[in-house]
CSV table of C-alpha atoms in Angstrom, one decimal:
chain,number,residue,atom,x,y,z
M,12,MET,CA,200.0,94.7,75.0
M,13,PHE,CA,202.0,96.7,72.5
M,14,SER,CA,202.9,93.4,70.7
M,15,ILE,CA,199.2,92.5,70.4
M,16,THR,CA,198.4,96.0,69.2
M,17,ALA,CA,201.2,96.0,66.6
M,18,LYS,CA,200.1,92.5,65.4
M,19,ARG,CA,196.5,93.6,65.0
M,20,ILE,CA,197.5,96.8,63.1
M,21,SER,CA,199.8,94.9,60.8
M,22,LYS,CA,196.9,92.7,59.7
M,23,ASN,CA,194.9,95.8,58.8
M,24,LYS,CA,196.0,96.6,55.2
M,25,VAL,CA,193.9,99.8,55.1
M,26,ALA,CA,195.6,101.1,58.3
M,27,ILE,CA,199.0,100.3,56.8
M,28,LEU,CA,198.2,102.2,53.6
M,29,ALA,CA,196.9,105.1,55.7
M,30,ALA,CA,200.1,105.1,57.8
M,31,ILE,CA,202.3,105.0,54.6
M,32,PHE,CA,200.4,107.9,53.1
M,33,ILE,CA,200.8,109.9,56.3
M,34,ALA,CA,204.5,109.2,56.4
M,35,LEU,CA,204.8,110.3,52.7
M,36,ILE,CA,202.9,113.6,53.5
M,37,PHE,CA,205.2,114.1,56.6
M,38,LEU,CA,208.3,113.6,54.5
M,39,THR,CA,207.0,115.9,51.8
M,40,ALA,CA,206.5,118.6,54.4
M,41,VAL,CA,210.0,118.1,55.8
M,42,LEU,CA,211.7,117.9,52.4
M,43,ALA,CA,209.6,120.6,50.7
M,44,PRO,CA,212.6,122.7,49.5
M,45,PHE,CA,214.0,119.6,47.8
M,46,ILE,CA,210.7,118.2,46.4
M,47,ALA,CA,209.1,121.4,45.1
M,48,PRO,CA,210.4,122.1,41.6
M,49,TYR,CA,209.7,125.9,41.9
M,50,ASP,CA,209.5,128.7,44.4
M,51,PRO,CA,205.9,128.6,45.7
M,52,TYR,CA,205.9,132.4,45.8
M,53,GLN,CA,207.4,133.0,42.3
M,54,ILE,CA,205.0,134.9,40.1
M,55,ASN,CA,205.2,134.3,36.3
M,56,VAL,CA,202.7,136.4,34.3
M,57,TYR,CA,203.6,134.4,31.1
M,58,LYS,CA,202.4,131.1,32.6
M,59,VAL,CA,199.0,132.1,34.1
M,60,LEU,CA,196.4,129.3,34.5
M,61,GLU,CA,198.4,126.7,32.5
M,62,PRO,CA,196.9,123.2,32.7
M,63,PRO,CA,198.8,120.3,34.1
M,64,SER,CA,201.8,119.4,31.9
M,65,VAL,CA,205.3,117.9,32.2
M,66,GLU,CA,206.7,121.3,33.2
M,67,HIS,CA,204.0,122.0,35.8
M,68,ILE,CA,202.4,118.6,36.8
M,69,PHE,CA,199.5,120.3,38.7
M,70,GLY,CA,199.3,123.3,36.5
M,71,THR,CA,199.7,126.9,37.5
M,72,ASP,CA,197.5,129.4,39.3
M,73,GLU,CA,196.1,132.8,38.5
M,74,LEU,CA,199.5,134.4,39.1
M,75,GLY,CA,201.5,131.8,37.2
M,76,ARG,CA,202.8,130.1,40.4
M,77,ASP,CA,203.3,126.3,40.3
M,78,VAL,CA,200.4,124.6,42.0
M,79,PHE,CA,202.4,121.5,42.9
M,80,SER,CA,205.0,123.5,44.7
M,81,ARG,CA,202.4,125.4,46.6
M,82,ILE,CA,200.6,122.2,47.7
M,83,VAL,CA,204.0,120.7,48.8
M,84,TYR,CA,204.7,123.8,51.0
M,85,GLY,CA,201.0,123.8,52.1
M,86,ALA,CA,201.6,120.4,53.6
M,87,ARG,CA,203.9,122.1,56.1
M,88,VAL,CA,201.2,124.4,57.2
M,89,SER,CA,198.6,121.7,57.5
M,90,LEU,CA,200.7,119.3,59.5
M,91,LYS,CA,202.1,122.0,61.7
M,92,VAL,CA,198.6,123.2,62.6
M,93,GLY,CA,197.3,119.6,62.9
M,94,PHE,CA,200.0,118.4,65.3
M,95,ILE,CA,200.4,121.5,67.4
M,96,ALA,CA,196.7,122.0,67.8
M,97,MET,CA,196.3,118.3,68.7
M,98,GLY,CA,199.1,118.6,71.2
M,99,ILE,CA,197.4,121.5,72.9
M,100,ALA,CA,194.1,119.8,73.0
M,101,ILE,CA,195.6,116.5,74.3
M,102,VAL,CA,197.6,118.1,77.1
M,103,ILE,CA,194.7,120.1,78.4
M,104,GLY,CA,192.1,117.4,78.0
M,105,THR,CA,194.3,114.7,79.5
M,106,ILE,CA,195.2,116.8,82.6
M,107,LEU,CA,191.7,118.1,83.2
M,108,GLY,CA,190.2,114.6,82.6
M,109,ALA,CA,192.6,112.9,84.9
M,110,ILE,CA,192.0,115.5,87.7
M,111,ALA,CA,188.2,115.2,87.3
M,112,GLY,CA,188.2,111.5,87.4
M,113,TYR,CA,190.7,111.2,90.3
M,114,TYR,CA,189.3,113.7,92.7
M,115,GLY,CA,185.6,113.5,91.8
M,116,GLY,CA,183.1,115.6,93.8
M,117,PHE,CA,183.0,119.3,93.3
M,118,ILE,CA,186.2,119.4,91.1
M,119,ASP,CA,184.7,116.7,88.8
M,120,THR,CA,181.4,118.5,88.6
M,121,LEU,CA,183.1,121.9,87.8
M,122,ILE,CA,185.3,120.4,85.0
M,123,MET,CA,182.5,118.3,83.5
M,124,ARG,CA,180.0,121.2,83.5
M,125,THR,CA,182.7,123.4,81.8
M,126,VAL,CA,183.0,120.6,79.2
M,127,ASP,CA,179.2,120.6,78.7
M,128,VAL,CA,179.2,124.4,78.3
M,129,MET,CA,182.0,124.3,75.8
M,130,LEU,CA,180.3,121.5,73.8
M,131,ALA,CA,177.1,123.5,73.8
M,132,PHE,CA,178.7,126.0,71.4
M,133,PRO,CA,179.2,124.9,67.8
M,134,THR,CA,183.0,124.6,67.6
M,135,LEU,CA,183.4,126.0,64.1
M,136,PHE,CA,181.4,129.1,65.0
M,137,LEU,CA,183.4,129.6,68.2
M,138,ILE,CA,186.6,129.4,66.2
M,139,LEU,CA,185.3,131.7,63.5
M,140,ALA,CA,184.3,134.3,66.0
M,141,THR,CA,187.6,134.1,67.8
M,142,VAL,CA,189.7,134.3,64.7
M,143,ALA,CA,187.6,137.1,63.3
M,144,VAL,CA,188.3,139.2,66.4
M,145,LEU,CA,192.0,138.4,66.4
M,146,GLU,CA,194.5,138.9,63.6
M,147,PRO,CA,194.6,135.6,61.6
M,148,SER,CA,197.9,133.8,61.8
M,149,VAL,CA,199.1,130.3,61.9
M,150,TYR,CA,199.9,130.6,65.6
M,151,ILE,CA,196.5,132.0,66.5
M,152,ILE,CA,194.8,129.3,64.5
M,153,MET,CA,196.8,126.5,66.2
M,154,VAL,CA,196.1,127.8,69.7
M,155,VAL,CA,192.4,128.5,69.0
M,156,ILE,CA,191.8,125.0,67.5
M,157,GLY,CA,193.7,123.4,70.4
M,158,LEU,CA,191.7,125.4,73.0
M,159,THR,CA,188.4,124.4,71.5
M,160,GLY,CA,189.2,120.7,70.9
M,161,TRP,CA,190.1,119.3,74.4
M,162,MET,CA,186.6,118.5,75.7
M,163,ASP,CA,186.2,115.0,74.1
M,164,VAL,CA,189.7,114.1,75.3
M,165,ALA,CA,188.8,115.1,78.8
M,166,ARG,CA,185.7,112.9,78.8
M,167,LEU,CA,187.6,109.9,77.5
M,168,VAL,CA,190.4,110.3,80.1
M,169,ARG,CA,188.0,110.9,82.9
M,170,ALA,CA,186.1,107.6,82.1
M,171,GLU,CA,189.4,105.7,82.0
M,172,VAL,CA,190.6,107.2,85.3
M,173,LEU,CA,187.4,106.3,87.1
M,174,SER,CA,188.2,102.7,86.4
M,175,ILE,CA,192.0,102.9,86.9
M,176,LYS,CA,192.0,104.7,90.3
M,177,GLU,CA,190.3,101.8,92.1
M,178,ARG,CA,192.9,99.2,90.9
M,179,GLU,CA,195.3,97.5,93.2
M,180,PHE,CA,198.5,99.3,92.1
M,181,ILE,CA,196.9,102.7,92.7
M,182,LEU,CA,195.8,101.6,96.2
M,183,ALA,CA,199.3,100.3,96.8
M,184,ALA,CA,200.7,103.7,95.8
M,185,ARG,CA,198.5,105.5,98.2
M,186,ALA,CA,199.4,103.0,101.0
M,187,ILE,CA,203.1,103.8,100.7
M,188,GLY,CA,202.4,107.5,100.9
M,189,ALA,CA,202.5,108.6,97.3
M,190,GLY,CA,201.0,112.1,96.7
M,191,SER,CA,198.1,112.8,94.4
M,192,GLY,CA,200.2,114.5,91.8
M,193,ARG,CA,202.6,111.6,91.6
M,194,ILE,CA,199.8,109.1,91.4
M,195,ILE,CA,198.0,111.1,88.6
M,196,PHE,CA,201.1,111.8,86.5
M,197,LYS,CA,203.2,108.7,87.1
M,198,HIS,CA,200.6,105.9,87.5
M,199,ILE,CA,197.1,107.0,86.2
M,200,ILE,CA,197.9,109.0,83.0
M,201,PRO,CA,200.4,106.5,81.6
M,202,ASN,CA,197.8,103.7,82.0
M,203,ALA,CA,195.1,105.9,80.4
M,204,ILE,CA,197.2,106.7,77.4
M,205,TYR,CA,195.6,104.3,74.9
M,206,PRO,CA,192.3,106.3,74.3
M,207,VAL,CA,194.4,109.4,74.2
M,208,ILE,CA,196.5,108.1,71.3
M,209,VAL,CA,193.3,107.3,69.4
M,210,ALA,CA,191.9,110.7,70.2
M,211,ALA,CA,195.1,112.3,69.1
M,212,THR,CA,195.0,110.6,65.7
M,213,PHE,CA,191.5,111.8,65.0
M,214,SER,CA,192.3,115.3,66.4
M,215,VAL,CA,195.1,115.8,63.8
M,216,GLY,CA,192.7,115.1,60.9
M,217,GLY,CA,190.1,117.3,62.5
M,218,ALA,CA,192.5,120.2,63.0
M,219,ILE,CA,193.7,120.0,59.4
M,220,LEU,CA,190.1,120.1,58.2
M,221,ILE,CA,189.2,123.1,60.4
M,222,GLU,CA,192.3,125.0,59.3
M,223,SER,CA,191.5,124.3,55.6
M,224,GLY,CA,188.0,125.5,56.2
M,225,LEU,CA,189.1,128.7,57.9
M,226,SER,CA,191.6,129.4,55.0
M,227,PHE,CA,188.9,128.7,52.5
M,228,LEU,CA,186.7,131.3,54.2
M,229,GLY,CA,189.6,133.8,54.3
M,230,LEU,CA,190.0,133.7,58.1
M,231,GLY,CA,192.9,131.2,58.1
M,232,ILE,CA,196.4,131.3,56.7
M,233,GLN,CA,196.7,134.6,54.8
M,234,PRO,CA,198.1,135.0,51.2
M,235,PRO,CA,200.7,134.6,49.9
M,236,GLU,CA,201.5,131.9,52.4
M,237,PRO,CA,200.5,128.6,50.7
M,238,SER,CA,197.9,126.5,52.4
M,239,TRP,CA,195.6,123.8,51.0
M,240,GLY,CA,192.4,125.7,52.0
M,241,GLY,CA,193.8,129.0,50.6
M,242,ILE,CA,194.6,127.4,47.3
M,243,LEU,CA,191.2,125.8,47.2
M,244,SER,CA,189.5,129.1,48.0
M,245,VAL,CA,191.2,130.9,45.1
M,246,GLY,CA,190.6,127.9,42.8
M,247,LYS,CA,186.8,128.2,43.3
M,248,ASP,CA,186.8,131.5,41.4
M,249,TYR,CA,188.4,129.7,38.4
M,250,ILE,CA,186.7,126.4,38.6
M,251,THR,CA,185.3,126.6,35.1
M,252,VAL,CA,188.6,127.5,33.4
M,253,ALA,CA,191.2,126.0,35.8
M,254,TRP,CA,189.7,122.9,37.5
M,255,TRP,CA,193.2,121.8,38.7
M,256,MET,CA,193.4,124.7,41.1
M,257,SER,CA,190.5,123.2,43.1
M,258,PHE,CA,191.0,119.5,42.4
M,259,PHE,CA,194.5,118.9,43.6
M,260,PRO,CA,194.4,120.7,47.0
M,261,GLY,CA,191.0,119.2,47.6
M,262,ILE,CA,192.4,115.7,47.0
M,263,ALA,CA,195.3,116.5,49.3
M,264,ILE,CA,192.9,117.5,52.1
M,265,PHE,CA,190.6,114.6,51.5
M,266,LEU,CA,193.3,111.9,51.5
M,267,THR,CA,195.2,113.3,54.4
M,268,VAL,CA,192.2,113.6,56.7
M,269,LEU,CA,190.9,110.2,55.6
M,270,SER,CA,194.2,108.6,56.3
M,271,PHE,CA,194.3,110.0,59.9
M,272,ASN,CA,190.7,108.9,60.4
M,273,LEU,CA,191.4,105.4,59.1
M,274,LEU,CA,194.5,105.1,61.2
M,275,GLY,CA,192.5,106.2,64.3
M,276,GLU,CA,189.8,103.6,63.6
M,277,ALA,CA,192.5,100.9,63.4
M,278,LEU,CA,194.1,102.0,66.6
M,279,ARG,CA,190.8,102.1,68.4
M,280,ASP,CA,190.1,98.5,67.3
M,281,ALA,CA,193.7,97.4,68.1
M,282,PHE,CA,193.5,98.8,71.7
M,283,ASP,CA,190.1,97.3,72.4
M,284,PRO,CA,190.6,94.2,74.7
M,285,LYS,CA,187.5,92.7,73.3
M,286,HIS,CA,189.3,91.8,70.1
M,287,TRP,CA,192.5,90.4,71.7
M,288,ALA,CA,191.0,87.0,72.1
M,289,GLU,CA,190.8,86.8,68.3
M,290,ASP,CA,194.6,86.9,68.1
């Protein structure tokens, strides 16, 4: 199956470009100290609001800090939030979805009604309310986004488990005396991993977008820590005199989220058995 999936993805040029861009952003975040030409926190009152130039390719901000350097370091924050929040959501959603689908009955009803209740609340407003009560920090934001993003994963995993649990290898595992925990974690979850991978890809982009929105509203990463949403928030106050402060972080957010979404779409098509006959 993996060979078929890899073959299908390799034929999708848009997915390849998206994966390359994601890899570049990831390397930029990892190698930020070597890529950024200036200290992202260094204030220079003699270079306030300078337009893009050879010396400062993305210009400078209202405190004379290099915008390119701040965007490079901001990639660290965005990817950290995206991947850790995704990890929290995927772990919770996968475990609860697998338990609901495997046991059924009252447990299934309880978990699915909890999902319905969670989905009844607008996610962004729920996050805003939680972050407003707690002291905003990168760790709080990651946990809150993760704890409010597991519901769709649980639904996907549950639907997959309902199909898998009646297959022959699961019946065979029960026949030889395997316990429910062993069956769920060793046999069912590994075979329900494909929709989880797709959901994880979309979740990273969604988490980055939420973090950027929170930072834009002043409830996310707090200054002077560089974050794409924070840079964009400050830039809006200077949009008429320093367009670069809004343009470049906005493009970074747009391209990163778009790349994760395009890669997620490609993975969803690649994992769909309906398309395998085409190959």
